[in-house]
CSV table of C-alpha atoms in Angstrom, one decimal:
chain,number,residue,atom,x,y,z
A,1,MET,CA,3.9,4.7,-26.9
A,2,VAL,CA,2.2,4.6,-23.5
A,3,MET,CA,-1.3,6.2,-23.5
A,4,VAL,CA,-3.6,6.7,-20.6
A,5,GLU,CA,-6.8,4.6,-20.9
A,6,TYR,CA,-9.8,5.8,-19.0
A,7,LEU,CA,-11.8,2.7,-18.2
A,8,LYS,CA,-15.3,3.8,-17.3
A,9,LEU,CA,-16.5,2.2,-14.1
A,10,SER,CA,-19.6,4.3,-13.7
A,11,ASN,CA,-20.8,7.8,-14.6
A,12,HIS,CA,-18.0,10.2,-13.8
A,13,ILE,CA,-15.7,7.4,-12.4
A,14,PHE,CA,-12.7,6.0,-14.3
A,15,PHE,CA,-10.0,3.5,-13.6
A,16,LEU,CA,-6.5,4.5,-14.8
A,17,GLU,CA,-4.2,1.5,-15.0
A,18,GLY,CA,-0.5,2.2,-14.2
A,19,GLU,CA,2.3,1.4,-16.6
A,20,ASN,CA,3.3,-2.3,-16.7
A,21,LYS,CA,-0.2,-3.2,-15.6
A,22,GLY,CA,0.2,-1.3,-12.3
A,23,ARG,CA,3.0,-3.5,-11.0
A,24,TYR,CA,5.5,-1.9,-8.7
A,25,PRO,CA,7.3,0.5,-9.2
A,26,PHE,CA,4.0,1.8,-10.7
A,27,SER,CA,0.5,1.8,-9.2
A,28,ASN,CA,-3.1,2.2,-10.5
A,29,SER,CA,-5.2,5.4,-10.0
A,30,MET,CA,-8.8,6.4,-10.1
A,31,LEU,CA,-10.3,9.6,-11.6
A,32,LEU,CA,-13.5,11.1,-10.5
A,33,GLU,CA,-15.2,13.9,-12.4
A,34,GLY,CA,-17.9,16.2,-11.1
A,35,ASP,CA,-18.0,19.7,-9.7
A,36,LYS,CA,-14.3,19.1,-9.1
A,37,ARG,CA,-11.9,16.6,-10.7
A,38,ILE,CA,-10.2,14.2,-8.2
A,39,LEU,CA,-7.2,12.0,-8.9
A,40,ILE,CA,-6.4,9.2,-6.5
A,41,ASP,CA,-2.7,8.5,-6.2
A,42,THR,CA,0.0,9.7,-8.7
A,43,GLY,CA,2.1,6.6,-9.5
A,44,ILE,CA,0.7,5.5,-12.8
A,45,GLY,CA,4.0,6.2,-14.5
A,46,PRO,CA,5.9,9.3,-15.9
A,47,THR,CA,4.6,9.0,-19.4
A,48,SER,CA,1.0,8.4,-18.4
A,49,ILE,CA,1.0,11.2,-15.7
A,50,GLU,CA,2.3,13.7,-18.2
A,51,GLU,CA,-0.4,12.8,-20.7
A,52,LEU,CA,-3.0,13.0,-18.0
A,53,ILE,CA,-1.9,16.5,-16.9
A,54,ARG,CA,-2.1,17.7,-20.5
A,55,GLU,CA,-5.6,16.3,-20.9
A,56,LYS,CA,-7.2,17.0,-17.6
A,57,ARG,CA,-7.2,19.7,-15.0
A,58,ILE,CA,-7.0,18.0,-11.6
A,59,ASP,CA,-8.4,20.0,-8.7
A,60,LEU,CA,-7.8,17.5,-5.8
A,61,VAL,CA,-5.2,14.7,-5.5
A,62,LEU,CA,-6.2,12.2,-2.8
A,63,ILE,CA,-3.3,10.0,-1.6
A,64,SER,CA,-4.1,6.6,-0.3
A,65,HIS,CA,-0.8,6.4,1.7
A,66,GLY,CA,2.7,7.8,1.7
A,67,HIS,CA,4.7,5.2,-0.2
A,68,GLU,CA,6.9,6.1,-3.2
A,69,ASP,CA,4.9,4.3,-5.9
A,70,HIS,CA,1.7,6.3,-4.9
A,71,ILE,CA,3.2,9.8,-4.5
A,72,VAL,CA,6.1,10.0,-6.9
A,73,SER,CA,4.4,12.5,-9.3
A,74,ASN,CA,2.9,14.7,-6.7
A,75,PRO,CA,5.2,17.7,-7.4
A,76,LEU,CA,3.8,17.8,-11.0
A,77,PHE,CA,0.4,18.8,-9.7
A,78,GLU,CA,1.3,22.4,-8.9
A,79,ASP,CA,-2.3,23.7,-9.2
A,80,ALA,CA,-4.1,20.9,-7.4
A,81,GLU,CA,-4.7,20.5,-3.7
A,82,ILE,CA,-2.7,17.5,-2.3
A,83,CYS,CA,-4.6,15.6,0.4
A,84,CYS,CA,-3.4,12.8,2.7
A,85,HIS,CA,-4.3,11.2,6.0
A,86,LYS,CA,-2.6,13.1,8.9
A,87,LEU,CA,-0.5,10.0,9.9
A,88,ASP,CA,1.1,9.6,6.5
A,89,ALA,CA,1.4,13.3,5.6
A,90,PRO,CA,5.0,13.4,7.1
A,91,LEU,CA,6.1,10.7,4.6
A,92,LEU,CA,5.0,12.9,1.7
A,93,ARG,CA,6.7,16.0,3.1
A,94,SER,CA,10.0,14.3,3.7
A,95,VAL,CA,11.8,11.5,1.8
A,96,ARG,CA,14.1,11.2,4.8
A,97,LYS,CA,11.1,10.4,7.0
A,98,LEU,CA,10.1,7.6,4.6
A,99,GLU,CA,13.6,6.2,4.8
A,100,GLU,CA,13.2,6.1,8.6
A,101,ILE,CA,9.8,4.4,8.3
A,102,TYR,CA,11.4,1.8,6.1
A,103,GLY,CA,13.9,1.1,8.8
A,104,SER,CA,17.0,1.8,6.7
A,105,VAL,CA,18.4,4.7,8.7
A,106,GLY,CA,21.5,3.6,10.7
A,107,THR,CA,21.7,0.3,8.9
A,108,ASP,CA,23.9,-1.1,6.1
A,109,ALA,CA,21.0,-0.5,3.8
A,110,GLU,CA,20.8,3.2,4.5
A,111,GLU,CA,22.8,4.4,1.5
A,112,GLU,CA,21.2,2.0,-0.9
A,113,MET,CA,17.7,3.0,0.2
A,114,ARG,CA,18.5,6.7,-0.2
A,115,GLY,CA,19.9,6.0,-3.7
A,116,PHE,CA,16.9,3.9,-4.6
A,117,LEU,CA,14.2,6.4,-3.5
A,118,ARG,CA,15.9,9.6,-4.6
A,119,ASP,CA,18.1,8.7,-7.6
A,120,ILE,CA,16.5,5.7,-9.2
A,121,PHE,CA,12.9,6.4,-8.2
A,122,GLY,CA,13.2,10.2,-8.5
A,123,LEU,CA,11.3,10.7,-5.3
A,124,ARG,CA,11.1,14.3,-4.0
A,125,ASP,CA,9.6,15.9,-1.0
A,126,SER,CA,5.9,16.7,-1.6
A,127,ARG,CA,3.7,19.4,-0.1
A,128,VAL,CA,0.5,18.4,1.7
A,129,ASP,CA,-2.3,21.0,1.5
A,130,PHE,CA,-4.9,19.2,3.5
A,131,GLU,CA,-4.7,16.4,6.1
A,132,PHE,CA,-7.8,14.3,6.4
A,133,GLU,CA,-9.0,11.8,8.9
A,134,ASP,CA,-11.4,8.8,9.0
A,135,GLY,CA,-14.9,9.8,7.8
A,136,CYS,CA,-13.9,12.9,6.0
A,137,GLU,CA,-16.0,13.4,2.9
A,138,PHE,CA,-15.3,15.1,-0.5
A,139,GLU,CA,-18.3,16.3,-2.5
A,140,LEU,CA,-18.3,16.3,-6.3
A,141,GLY,CA,-21.9,17.2,-6.8
A,142,SER,CA,-23.5,13.9,-7.8
A,143,LEU,CA,-20.8,11.9,-6.0
A,144,THR,CA,-19.6,11.8,-2.4
A,145,VAL,CA,-16.2,10.2,-1.6
A,146,LYS,CA,-15.7,9.1,2.0
A,147,VAL,CA,-12.4,8.4,3.6
A,148,ILE,CA,-12.1,5.0,5.3
A,149,HIS,CA,-9.0,4.8,7.5
A,150,THR,CA,-7.5,1.3,6.9
A,151,PRO,CA,-4.1,1.1,8.7
A,152,GLY,CA,-1.8,-1.8,8.7
A,153,HIS,CA,0.1,-1.4,5.5
A,154,SER,CA,1.0,2.1,6.8
A,155,ALA,CA,-0.2,4.0,9.7
A,156,GLY,CA,-2.3,6.4,7.5
A,157,HIS,CA,-3.4,4.0,4.8
A,158,CYS,CA,-6.9,4.9,3.6
A,159,CYS,CA,-9.5,3.6,1.2
A,160,PHE,CA,-11.9,6.0,-0.7
A,161,TYR,CA,-15.5,4.8,-0.6
A,162,ILE,CA,-18.3,6.0,-2.9
A,163,PRO,CA,-21.4,4.8,-1.1
A,164,SER,CA,-23.9,5.5,-3.9
A,165,LYS,CA,-22.0,3.1,-6.2
A,166,LYS,CA,-20.9,0.5,-3.6
A,167,MET,CA,-17.4,1.1,-5.0
A,168,ALA,CA,-14.1,1.9,-3.3
A,169,PHE,CA,-10.4,2.5,-4.2
A,170,ILE,CA,-8.8,0.1,-1.6
A,171,GLY,CA,-5.2,0.9,-2.4
A,172,ASP,CA,-2.6,-1.5,-1.1
A,173,VAL,CA,-5.1,-3.9,0.3
A,174,ASP,CA,-4.3,-4.8,-3.3
A,175,LEU,CA,-5.6,-8.5,-3.4
A,176,THR,CA,-2.5,-9.6,-5.2
A,177,PRO,CA,-1.1,-13.2,-4.9
A,178,PHE,CA,1.9,-11.8,-2.9
A,179,GLY,CA,-0.5,-10.9,0.0
A,180,PRO,CA,-0.3,-8.1,2.5
A,181,TRP,CA,2.9,-6.1,2.9
A,182,TYR,CA,3.7,-4.7,6.3
A,183,GLY,CA,7.4,-4.0,6.1
A,184,GLY,CA,7.4,-0.5,7.5
A,185,ILE,CA,8.1,0.5,11.1
A,186,ASP,CA,4.6,1.9,11.2
A,187,SER,CA,3.0,-1.2,9.8
A,188,ASP,CA,0.9,-3.5,12.0
A,189,ILE,CA,-0.4,-7.0,11.2
A,190,ASP,CA,-3.4,-6.9,13.5
A,191,GLN,CA,-4.4,-3.5,12.2
A,192,PHE,CA,-4.1,-4.9,8.6
A,193,LEU,CA,-6.4,-7.8,9.5
A,194,GLY,CA,-8.9,-5.4,11.1
A,195,SER,CA,-8.8,-3.1,8.0
A,196,ILE,CA,-9.5,-6.1,5.7
A,197,GLU,CA,-12.6,-6.9,7.9
A,198,ARG,CA,-13.7,-3.2,7.7
A,199,ILE,CA,-13.6,-3.3,3.9
A,200,LYS,CA,-15.5,-6.5,3.9
A,201,GLU,CA,-18.3,-4.8,5.9
A,202,LEU,CA,-18.7,-2.3,3.1
A,203,GLN,CA,-20.1,-5.1,0.9
A,204,LEU,CA,-18.5,-3.6,-2.2
A,205,GLU,CA,-19.7,-4.3,-5.7
A,206,VAL,CA,-16.5,-2.8,-7.3
A,207,ALA,CA,-13.1,-2.7,-5.6
A,208,VAL,CA,-10.2,-0.8,-7.3
A,209,THR,CA,-6.8,-1.9,-6.1
A,210,SER,CA,-3.4,-0.3,-6.5
A,211,HIS,CA,-1.6,-3.3,-8.2
A,212,ARG,CA,-4.2,-5.9,-9.2
A,213,GLY,CA,-6.7,-3.7,-10.9
A,214,VAL,CA,-10.5,-3.9,-10.7
A,215,VAL,CA,-12.4,-6.7,-8.9
A,216,ARG,CA,-16.1,-6.8,-9.4
A,217,GLY,CA,-18.9,-8.6,-7.6
A,218,ARG,CA,-19.7,-8.7,-3.9
A,219,LYS,CA,-19.0,-12.4,-3.5
A,220,GLU,CA,-15.8,-12.2,-5.6
A,221,ILE,CA,-14.4,-9.2,-3.6
A,222,SER,CA,-15.2,-10.9,-0.2
A,223,GLN,CA,-13.5,-14.1,-1.3
A,224,ALA,CA,-10.5,-12.1,-2.6
A,225,LEU,CA,-10.2,-10.3,0.7
A,226,ASP,CA,-10.4,-13.6,2.7
A,227,GLU,CA,-7.7,-15.1,0.5
A,228,PHE,CA,-5.5,-12.0,0.9
A,229,ALA,CA,-5.8,-12.2,4.7
A,230,ARG,CA,-5.1,-15.9,4.6
A,231,LYS,CA,-1.6,-15.1,3.3
A,232,ILE,CA,-0.7,-13.8,6.8
A,233,PHE,CA,-1.7,-17.0,8.5
A,234,ASP,CA,0.1,-19.1,5.9
A,235,ARG,CA,3.3,-17.2,6.6
A,236,GLU,CA,2.8,-17.8,10.3
A,237,ARG,CA,2.2,-21.5,9.8
A,238,ARG,CA,5.5,-21.8,7.8
A,239,LEU,CA,7.3,-19.8,10.5
A,240,LEU,CA,6.0,-22.0,13.3
A,241,GLU,CA,7.1,-25.1,11.3
A,242,LEU,CA,10.6,-23.6,11.0
A,243,LEU,CA,10.7,-22.9,14.7
A,244,ASN,CA,10.2,-26.5,15.7
A,245,GLU,CA,13.9,-26.1,16.0
A,246,GLU,CA,15.6,-23.1,17.7
A,247,ARG,CA,16.5,-20.5,15.0
A,248,GLY,CA,18.3,-17.2,15.2
A,249,LEU,CA,16.7,-14.1,13.5
A,250,ASP,CA,19.2,-14.0,10.7
A,251,GLU,CA,18.7,-17.6,9.9
A,252,ILE,CA,14.9,-17.1,9.8
A,253,VAL,CA,15.2,-14.0,7.6
A,254,ASN,CA,17.4,-15.9,5.1
A,255,GLN,CA,14.7,-18.5,4.6
A,256,ALA,CA,12.7,-15.7,2.8
A,257,ILE,CA,9.4,-17.1,4.1
A,258,ILE,CA,7.6,-14.0,2.8
A,259,TYR,CA,9.4,-13.1,-0.4
A,260,GLY,CA,10.4,-16.6,-1.5
A,261,LYS,CA,13.6,-15.1,-2.8
A,262,PHE,CA,14.9,-11.6,-2.5
A,263,PRO,CA,14.5,-9.4,-5.6
A,264,HIS,CA,17.0,-6.7,-6.6
A,265,PRO,CA,18.0,-4.6,-4.7
A,266,GLU,CA,18.4,-7.6,-2.4
A,267,LYS,CA,19.6,-5.6,0.7
A,268,LEU,CA,16.4,-3.5,0.7
A,269,PHE,CA,14.1,-6.5,0.3
A,270,LYS,CA,15.9,-8.4,3.0
A,271,LEU,CA,15.5,-5.5,5.3
A,272,SER,CA,11.8,-5.5,4.6
A,273,GLU,CA,11.6,-9.3,5.2
A,274,ARG,CA,13.4,-8.8,8.5
A,275,ILE,CA,10.9,-6.2,9.7
A,276,MET,CA,7.9,-8.3,8.7
A,277,ILE,CA,9.4,-11.4,10.3
A,278,GLU,CA,10.0,-9.4,13.5
A,279,LYS,CA,6.3,-8.4,13.6
A,280,HIS,CA,5.3,-12.1,13.2
A,281,LEU,CA,7.6,-13.1,16.0
A,282,GLN,CA,6.3,-10.5,18.3
A,283,ARG,CA,2.7,-11.5,17.5
A,284,LEU,CA,3.4,-15.2,18.1
A,285,ILE,CA,5.2,-14.5,21.4
A,286,MET,CA,2.1,-12.5,22.5
A,287,GLN,CA,-0.1,-15.5,21.5
A,288,GLY,CA,2.1,-17.8,23.6
A,289,LYS,CA,3.1,-19.9,20.6
A,290,ILE,CA,6.8,-19.3,20.6
A,291,GLU,CA,9.4,-18.1,23.1
A,292,CYS,CA,12.5,-16.0,22.8
A,293,THR,CA,15.6,-17.9,23.8
A,294,GLU,CA,19.2,-16.9,24.4
A,295,SER,CA,20.1,-17.5,20.8
A,296,GLY,CA,16.9,-17.0,18.9
A,297,PHE,CA,13.3,-18.2,18.9
A,298,LYS,CA,11.6,-21.6,19.4
A,299,ARG,CA,8.1,-23.0,19.2
A,300,ILE,CA,6.6,-23.8,22.6
């Protein structure tokens, strides 16, 4: 039986590990207790979330960003105020908008994406009661939680920083071995790199991530952030090696430089790979490292 474990990080602050150790399709959460009780993200899993609702009255739900594994249980929090950055709020309010952001609308992946999000995942439209922006603060008496806008993964991705504890929930800057994911239409590689640097400047002692868990120690967190960012440059290095010969986009995508191999459902992950590869190609063209030819792309 799955049971919610409240790992105490500090007075009034708890880490809630998602089911299956927070691996997708689940995600980790954080609980803050004070004058109000705040839950960050709602993707810890259906069994865990139901137990949490029975045990705790949640006043505010802060959403790090509008992807399915972070918002799926929002509709269960009928008495809580749902809060999200203004740029990702449309993704919460409309599953259709999320499908558009994932680039599936009008492609051969459209039906599969719709079935995946709505039928398999069980995602439903969510209300948003309050749209926050960078620098917004939530007061819990002894604790202040500050919104740090960290776009790149999504346009409205945010971290939640607790200055008094040098601690933050850094969401899908998740420090996993896979590296950064920027497979949405609204994703941006340069913004992602900038957001990683902004988090480094906080000099955190504790970083809570959506899928890796808790990372402790200023040096350890800084090194993990550097390694996470390095994945982007490793992907570009492999892409440049591939483009020593002229390659078409489909051929490049099928190399699965980012995923290694495409998990199930393959069509959706291949679409994600394509979007990320296109972002790398655009970036390398801007840097003058590759050129667009009549039949594809080639290193200069």
